[in-house]
Short mmCIF file of C-alpha atoms in Angstrom, two decimals:
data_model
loop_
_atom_site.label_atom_id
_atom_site.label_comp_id
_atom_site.label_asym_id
_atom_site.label_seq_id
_atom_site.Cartn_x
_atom_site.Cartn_y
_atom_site.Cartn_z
CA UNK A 1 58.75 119.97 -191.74
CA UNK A 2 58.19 119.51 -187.85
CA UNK A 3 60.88 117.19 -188.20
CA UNK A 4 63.52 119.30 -189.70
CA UNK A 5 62.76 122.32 -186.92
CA UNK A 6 62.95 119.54 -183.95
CA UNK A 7 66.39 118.34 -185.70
CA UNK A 8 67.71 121.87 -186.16
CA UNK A 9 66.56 122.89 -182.09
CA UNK A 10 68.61 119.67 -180.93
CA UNK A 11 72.18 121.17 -183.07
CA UNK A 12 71.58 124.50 -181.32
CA UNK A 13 71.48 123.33 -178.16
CA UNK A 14 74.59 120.67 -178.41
CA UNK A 15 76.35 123.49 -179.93
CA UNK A 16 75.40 125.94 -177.55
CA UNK A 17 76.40 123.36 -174.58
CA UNK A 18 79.68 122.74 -176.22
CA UNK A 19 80.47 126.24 -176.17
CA UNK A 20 79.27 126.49 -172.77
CA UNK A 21 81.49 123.50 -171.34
CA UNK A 22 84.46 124.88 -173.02
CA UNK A 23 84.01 128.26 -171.92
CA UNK A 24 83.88 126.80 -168.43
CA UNK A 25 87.39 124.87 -169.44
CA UNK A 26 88.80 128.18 -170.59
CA UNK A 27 88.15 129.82 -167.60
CA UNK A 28 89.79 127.64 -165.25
CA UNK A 29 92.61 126.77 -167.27
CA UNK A 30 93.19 129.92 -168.96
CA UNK A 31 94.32 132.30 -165.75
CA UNK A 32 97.14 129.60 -165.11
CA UNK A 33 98.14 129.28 -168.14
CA UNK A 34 98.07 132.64 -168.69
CA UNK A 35 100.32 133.44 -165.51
CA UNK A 36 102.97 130.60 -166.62
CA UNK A 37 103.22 132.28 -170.16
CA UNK A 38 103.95 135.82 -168.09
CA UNK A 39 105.33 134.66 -165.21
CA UNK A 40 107.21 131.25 -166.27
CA UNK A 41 108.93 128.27 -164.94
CA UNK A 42 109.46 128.07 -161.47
CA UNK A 43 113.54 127.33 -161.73
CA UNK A 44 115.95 127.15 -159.20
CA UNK A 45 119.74 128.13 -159.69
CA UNK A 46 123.01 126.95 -158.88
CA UNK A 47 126.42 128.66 -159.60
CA UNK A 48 129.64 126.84 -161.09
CA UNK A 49 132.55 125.56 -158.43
CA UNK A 50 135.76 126.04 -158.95
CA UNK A 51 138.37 123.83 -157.04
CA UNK A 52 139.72 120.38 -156.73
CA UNK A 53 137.87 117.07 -157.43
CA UNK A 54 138.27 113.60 -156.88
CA UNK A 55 136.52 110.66 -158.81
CA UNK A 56 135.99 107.76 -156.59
CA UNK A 57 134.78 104.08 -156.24
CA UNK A 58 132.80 102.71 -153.84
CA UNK A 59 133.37 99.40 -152.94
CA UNK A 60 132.54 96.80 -149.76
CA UNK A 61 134.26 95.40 -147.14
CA UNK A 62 133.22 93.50 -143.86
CA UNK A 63 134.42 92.62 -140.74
CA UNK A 64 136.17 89.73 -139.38
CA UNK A 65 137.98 88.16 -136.80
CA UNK A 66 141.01 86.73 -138.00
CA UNK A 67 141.77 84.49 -135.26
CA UNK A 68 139.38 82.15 -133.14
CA UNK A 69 139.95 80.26 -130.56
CA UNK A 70 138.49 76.63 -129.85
CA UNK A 71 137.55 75.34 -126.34
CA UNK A 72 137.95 71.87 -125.87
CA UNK A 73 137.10 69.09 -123.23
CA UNK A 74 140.27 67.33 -122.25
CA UNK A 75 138.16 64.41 -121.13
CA UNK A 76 135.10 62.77 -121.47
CA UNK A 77 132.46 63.76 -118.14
CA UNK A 78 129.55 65.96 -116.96
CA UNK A 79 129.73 69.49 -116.79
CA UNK A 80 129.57 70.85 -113.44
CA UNK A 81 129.80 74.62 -114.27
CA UNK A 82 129.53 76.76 -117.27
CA UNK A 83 130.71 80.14 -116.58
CA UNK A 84 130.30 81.06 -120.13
CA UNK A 85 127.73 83.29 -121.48
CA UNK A 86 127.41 83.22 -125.51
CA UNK A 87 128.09 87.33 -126.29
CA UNK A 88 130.35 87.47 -122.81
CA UNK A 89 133.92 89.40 -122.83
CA UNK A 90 136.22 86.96 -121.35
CA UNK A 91 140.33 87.35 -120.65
CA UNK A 92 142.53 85.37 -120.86
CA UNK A 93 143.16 82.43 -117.54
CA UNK A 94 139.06 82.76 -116.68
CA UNK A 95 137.99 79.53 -115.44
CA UNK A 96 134.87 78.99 -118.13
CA UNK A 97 134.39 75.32 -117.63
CA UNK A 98 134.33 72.58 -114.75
CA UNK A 99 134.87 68.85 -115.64
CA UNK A 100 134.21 65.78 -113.70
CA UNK A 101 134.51 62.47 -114.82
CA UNK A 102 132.01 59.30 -114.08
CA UNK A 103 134.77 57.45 -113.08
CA UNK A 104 136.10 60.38 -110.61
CA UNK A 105 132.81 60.78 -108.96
CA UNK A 106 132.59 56.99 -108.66
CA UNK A 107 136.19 56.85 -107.48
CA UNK A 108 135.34 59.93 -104.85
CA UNK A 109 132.67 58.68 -103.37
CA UNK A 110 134.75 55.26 -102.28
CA UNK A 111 137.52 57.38 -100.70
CA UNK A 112 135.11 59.77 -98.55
CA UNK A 113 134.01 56.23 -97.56
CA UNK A 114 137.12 55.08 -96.39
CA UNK A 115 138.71 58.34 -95.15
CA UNK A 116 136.39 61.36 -95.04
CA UNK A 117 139.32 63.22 -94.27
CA UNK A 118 140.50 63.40 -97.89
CA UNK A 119 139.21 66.03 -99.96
CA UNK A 120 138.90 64.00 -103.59
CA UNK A 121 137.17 65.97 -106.00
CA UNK A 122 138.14 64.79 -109.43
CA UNK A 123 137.04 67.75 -111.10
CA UNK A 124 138.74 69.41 -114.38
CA UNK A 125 139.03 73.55 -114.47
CA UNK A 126 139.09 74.61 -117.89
CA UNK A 127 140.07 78.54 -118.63
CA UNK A 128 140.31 80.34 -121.31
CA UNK A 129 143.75 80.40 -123.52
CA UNK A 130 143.25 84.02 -124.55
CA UNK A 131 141.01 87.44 -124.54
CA UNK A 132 137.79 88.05 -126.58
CA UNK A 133 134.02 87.19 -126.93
CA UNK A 134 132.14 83.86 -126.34
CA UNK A 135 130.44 83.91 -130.01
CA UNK A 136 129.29 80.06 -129.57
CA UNK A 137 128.68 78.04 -126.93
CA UNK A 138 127.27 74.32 -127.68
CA UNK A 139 126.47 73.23 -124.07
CA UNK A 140 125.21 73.73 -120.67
CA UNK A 141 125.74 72.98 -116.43
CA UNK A 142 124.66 69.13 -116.92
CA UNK A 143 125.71 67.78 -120.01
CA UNK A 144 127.70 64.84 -121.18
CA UNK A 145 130.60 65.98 -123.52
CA UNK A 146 133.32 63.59 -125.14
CA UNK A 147 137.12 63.81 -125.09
CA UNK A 148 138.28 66.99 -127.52
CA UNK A 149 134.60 68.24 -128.30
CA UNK A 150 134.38 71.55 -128.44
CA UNK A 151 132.42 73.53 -125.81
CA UNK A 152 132.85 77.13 -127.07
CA UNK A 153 134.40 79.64 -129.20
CA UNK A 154 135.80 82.74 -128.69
CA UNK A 155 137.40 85.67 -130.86
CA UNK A 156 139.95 87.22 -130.35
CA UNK A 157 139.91 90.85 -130.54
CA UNK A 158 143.40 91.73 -131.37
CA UNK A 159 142.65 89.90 -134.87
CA UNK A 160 139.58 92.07 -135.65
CA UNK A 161 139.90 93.55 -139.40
CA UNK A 162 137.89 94.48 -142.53
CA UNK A 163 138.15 92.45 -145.24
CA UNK A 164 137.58 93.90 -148.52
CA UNK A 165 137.13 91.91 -151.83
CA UNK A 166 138.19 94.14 -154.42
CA UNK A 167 137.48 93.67 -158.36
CA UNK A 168 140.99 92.53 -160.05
CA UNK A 169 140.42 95.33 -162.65
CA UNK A 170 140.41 98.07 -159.95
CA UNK A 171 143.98 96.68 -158.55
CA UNK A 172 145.60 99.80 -159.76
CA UNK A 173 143.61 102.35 -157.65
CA UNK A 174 145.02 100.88 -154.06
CA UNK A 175 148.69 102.27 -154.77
CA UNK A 176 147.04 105.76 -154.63
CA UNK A 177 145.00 104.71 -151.45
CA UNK A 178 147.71 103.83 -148.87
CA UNK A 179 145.22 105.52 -145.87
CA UNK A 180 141.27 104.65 -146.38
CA UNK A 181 138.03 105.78 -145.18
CA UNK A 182 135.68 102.92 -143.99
CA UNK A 183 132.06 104.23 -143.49
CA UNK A 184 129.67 102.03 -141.19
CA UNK A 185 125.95 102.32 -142.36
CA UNK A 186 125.18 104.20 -138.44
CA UNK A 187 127.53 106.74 -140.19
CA UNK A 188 130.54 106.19 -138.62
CA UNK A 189 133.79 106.95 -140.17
CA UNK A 190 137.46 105.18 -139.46
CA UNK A 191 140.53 105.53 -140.63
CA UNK A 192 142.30 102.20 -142.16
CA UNK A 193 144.77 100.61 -144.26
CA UNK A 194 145.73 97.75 -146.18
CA UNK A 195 148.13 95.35 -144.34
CA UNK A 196 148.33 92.37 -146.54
CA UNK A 197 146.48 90.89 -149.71
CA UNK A 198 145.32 87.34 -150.20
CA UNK A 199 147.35 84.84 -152.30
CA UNK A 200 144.29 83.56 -154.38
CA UNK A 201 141.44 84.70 -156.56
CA UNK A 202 137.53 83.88 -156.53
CA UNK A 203 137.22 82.11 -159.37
CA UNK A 204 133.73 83.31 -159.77
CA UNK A 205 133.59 86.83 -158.99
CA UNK A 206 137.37 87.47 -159.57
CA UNK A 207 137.83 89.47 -157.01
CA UNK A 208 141.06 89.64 -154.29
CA UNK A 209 140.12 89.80 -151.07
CA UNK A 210 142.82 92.62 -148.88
CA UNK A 211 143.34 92.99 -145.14
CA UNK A 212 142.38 96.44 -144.08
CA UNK A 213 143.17 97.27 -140.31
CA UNK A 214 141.44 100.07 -138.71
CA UNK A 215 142.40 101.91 -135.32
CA UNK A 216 139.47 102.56 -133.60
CA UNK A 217 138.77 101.14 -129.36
CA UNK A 218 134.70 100.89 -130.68
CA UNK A 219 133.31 97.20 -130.49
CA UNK A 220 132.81 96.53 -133.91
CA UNK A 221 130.32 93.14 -134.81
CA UNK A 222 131.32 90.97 -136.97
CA UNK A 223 129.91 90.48 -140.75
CA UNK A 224 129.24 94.04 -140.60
CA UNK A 225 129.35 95.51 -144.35
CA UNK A 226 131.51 98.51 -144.44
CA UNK A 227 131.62 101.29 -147.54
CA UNK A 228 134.97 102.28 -149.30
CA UNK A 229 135.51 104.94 -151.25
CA UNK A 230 138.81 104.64 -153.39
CA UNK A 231 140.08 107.62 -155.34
CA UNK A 232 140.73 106.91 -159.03
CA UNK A 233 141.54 110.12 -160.46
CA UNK A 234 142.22 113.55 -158.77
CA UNK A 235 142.78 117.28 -160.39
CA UNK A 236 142.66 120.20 -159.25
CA UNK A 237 141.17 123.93 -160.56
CA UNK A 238 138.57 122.78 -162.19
CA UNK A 239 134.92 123.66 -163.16
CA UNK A 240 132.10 121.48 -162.19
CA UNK A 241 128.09 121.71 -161.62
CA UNK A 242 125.61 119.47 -159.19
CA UNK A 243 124.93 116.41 -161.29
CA UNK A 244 120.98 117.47 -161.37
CA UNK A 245 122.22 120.60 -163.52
CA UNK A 246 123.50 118.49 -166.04
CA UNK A 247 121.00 116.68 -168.38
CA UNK A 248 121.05 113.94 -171.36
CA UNK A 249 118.95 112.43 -173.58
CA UNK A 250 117.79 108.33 -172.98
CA UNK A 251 121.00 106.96 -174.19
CA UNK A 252 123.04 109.02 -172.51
CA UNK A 253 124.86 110.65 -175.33
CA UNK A 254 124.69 114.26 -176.14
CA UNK A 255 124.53 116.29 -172.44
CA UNK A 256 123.44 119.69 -171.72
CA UNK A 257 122.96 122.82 -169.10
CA UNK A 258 120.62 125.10 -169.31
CA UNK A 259 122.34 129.01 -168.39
CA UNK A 260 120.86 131.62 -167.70
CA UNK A 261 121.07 134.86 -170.23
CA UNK A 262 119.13 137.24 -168.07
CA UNK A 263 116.69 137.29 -164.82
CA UNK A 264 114.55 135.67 -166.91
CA UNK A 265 115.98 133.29 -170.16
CA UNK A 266 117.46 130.49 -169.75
CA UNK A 267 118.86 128.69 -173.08
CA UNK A 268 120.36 125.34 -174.17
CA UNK A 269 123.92 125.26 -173.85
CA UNK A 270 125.73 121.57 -174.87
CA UNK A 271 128.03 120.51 -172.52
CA UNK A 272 131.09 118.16 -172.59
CA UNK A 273 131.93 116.05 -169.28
CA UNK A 274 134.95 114.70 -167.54
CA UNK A 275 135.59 113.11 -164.28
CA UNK A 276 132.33 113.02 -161.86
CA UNK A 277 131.63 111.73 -158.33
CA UNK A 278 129.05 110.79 -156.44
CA UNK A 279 127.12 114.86 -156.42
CA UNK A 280 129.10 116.94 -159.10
CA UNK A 281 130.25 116.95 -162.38
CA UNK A 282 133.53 118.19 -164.14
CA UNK A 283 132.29 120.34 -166.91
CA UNK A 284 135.39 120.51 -170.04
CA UNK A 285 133.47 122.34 -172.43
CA UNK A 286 132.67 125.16 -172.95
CA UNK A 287 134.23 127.71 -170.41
CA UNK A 288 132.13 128.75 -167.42
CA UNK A 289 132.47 131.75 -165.36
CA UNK A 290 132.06 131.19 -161.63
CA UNK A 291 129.16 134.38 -161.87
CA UNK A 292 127.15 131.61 -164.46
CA UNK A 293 123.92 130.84 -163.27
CA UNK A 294 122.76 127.31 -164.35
CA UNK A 295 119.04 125.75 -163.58
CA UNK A 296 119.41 123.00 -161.18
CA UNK A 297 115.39 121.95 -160.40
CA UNK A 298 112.76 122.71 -163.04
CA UNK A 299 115.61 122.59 -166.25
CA UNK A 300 114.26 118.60 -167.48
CA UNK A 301 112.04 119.18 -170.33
CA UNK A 302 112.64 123.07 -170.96
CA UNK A 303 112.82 124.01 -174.57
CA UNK A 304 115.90 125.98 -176.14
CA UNK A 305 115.12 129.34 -175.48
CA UNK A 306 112.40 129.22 -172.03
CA UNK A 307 111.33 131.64 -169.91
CA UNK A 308 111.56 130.65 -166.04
CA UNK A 309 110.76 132.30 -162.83
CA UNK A 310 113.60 132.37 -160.12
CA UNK A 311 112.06 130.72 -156.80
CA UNK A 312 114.48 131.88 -153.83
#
């Protein structure tokens, strides 16, 4: 019997701390829950645009210089002077190099002997054949350099273009891109165009690789990677939302909005697409009203019919 009464006092006081835990729960879930059932969602809205819209590709081009020009010794020697500094702007006609020969130093030193009033030098001035900048420079004041080994090479900034290696499937597009816009990742913009294509194809990648000149005076490195936009399609008067407004399911199939009945509702509406760029979408289906108000933060998960709370 004692048994039974000490079993029956241990139930009442589980139960009783159940009740007591969950009571706790209630009461700090239940006023938040109980203000989201009143209150709702916290949406924000977006209205529809009107207007023209362009669906582009981006694509990648980088820059190059053309043409480069090689600085050779025209003898075998020392190098007396190097005037060249790898990075240096140089024009064309600056003496870069002097060049003196073993044998000429060997030869000058028997002349002063016999007549000091000759002035025998035996030294080679080599200048540059054109403008640009020193990008490598293999030796220094001192060293022993061969007959047509190259001392340094320099660009030449007259040949300075982006090259772009464009997909062969995307060929099309450029006839409807005579003027591009080349974006530089510090956010510059310039203005370009294609002046020539290349004769051959990567085998790999098959891609074409096109010429695009630019006019801009800004010192541009080389192998810097460049972003193109080019415009596939173009219309104009039509409807479209911010791409967060528009939603899908994991296999990207059926898309929807969700609109706005009253200050309150917002509902399902199915949606079909068309073109789309980068931050909006060209909505075909159904019609929209530029005074539609469509969720654009707080819409993913929303049932059908859900009420949501406008946050200015």
């Amino acid at each position: 019997m004692r048994h039974r009464i000490v079993h029956l006092m241990l139930i009442v006081a589980l139960t009783a701390g159940c009740h007591t835990q969950q009571d706790t729960q209630d009461k700090k879930e239940g006023p938040a829950e109980a203000r989201l059932a009143t209150e709702g969602t916290p949406v924000t809205v977006t209205g529809v645009t009107v207007g023209a819209m362009e669906e582009t590709v981006e694509v990648n081009a980088v820059s190059a210089f053309q043409l480069k020009t090689f600085i050779k010794a025209n003898t075998n020697g020392y190098l007396q002077t190097v005037n060249a500094r790898l990075g240096s702007y140089v024009e064309k006609g600056q003496e870069l190099f002097v060049l003196k020969t073993k044998e000429s130093q060997t030869l000058g030193n028997t002349i002063k002997i016999l007549d000091s009033t000759l002035h025998f030098t035996g030294n080679m001035h080599i200048k540059s054949p054109g403008s640009g900048y020193i990008t490598q420079l293999n030796y220094q004041a001192g060293d022993y350099v061969q007959d047509n080994e190259q001392l340094a090479v320099i660009t030449d900034t007259r040949s300075f273009v982006f090259l772009l290696d464009l997909p062969y499937e995307l060929k099309p597009y450029l006839a409807a891109n005579k003027s591009l816009k080349l974006r530089l990742p510090d956010g510059t913009v310039l203005d370009g165009y294609v002046a020539n294509a290349m004769p051959t194809v990567d085998a790999v990648s098959q891609t074409q690789s096109y010429v695009i000149k630019v006019n801009t005076n800004k010192s541009i490195p080389e192998n810097l990677i460049a972003k193109v936009s080019l415009v596939k399609s173009a219309k104009g008067n039509i409807t479209s939302l911010p791409k967060a407004a528009v939603l899908t399911d994991e296999v990207q199939s059926h898309f929807w909005i969700m609109k706005m009945t009253d200050s309150v509702t917002a509902v399902k509406v199915p949606v079909q697409k068309g073109m789309e760029n980068a931050d909006r979408v060209e909505i075909i289906a159904p019609r929209l009203s530029p005074a539609d108000k469509v969720l654009l933060t707080g819409n993913y998960g929303l049932p059908d019919t859900a009420k949501v709370s406008i946050v200015k």
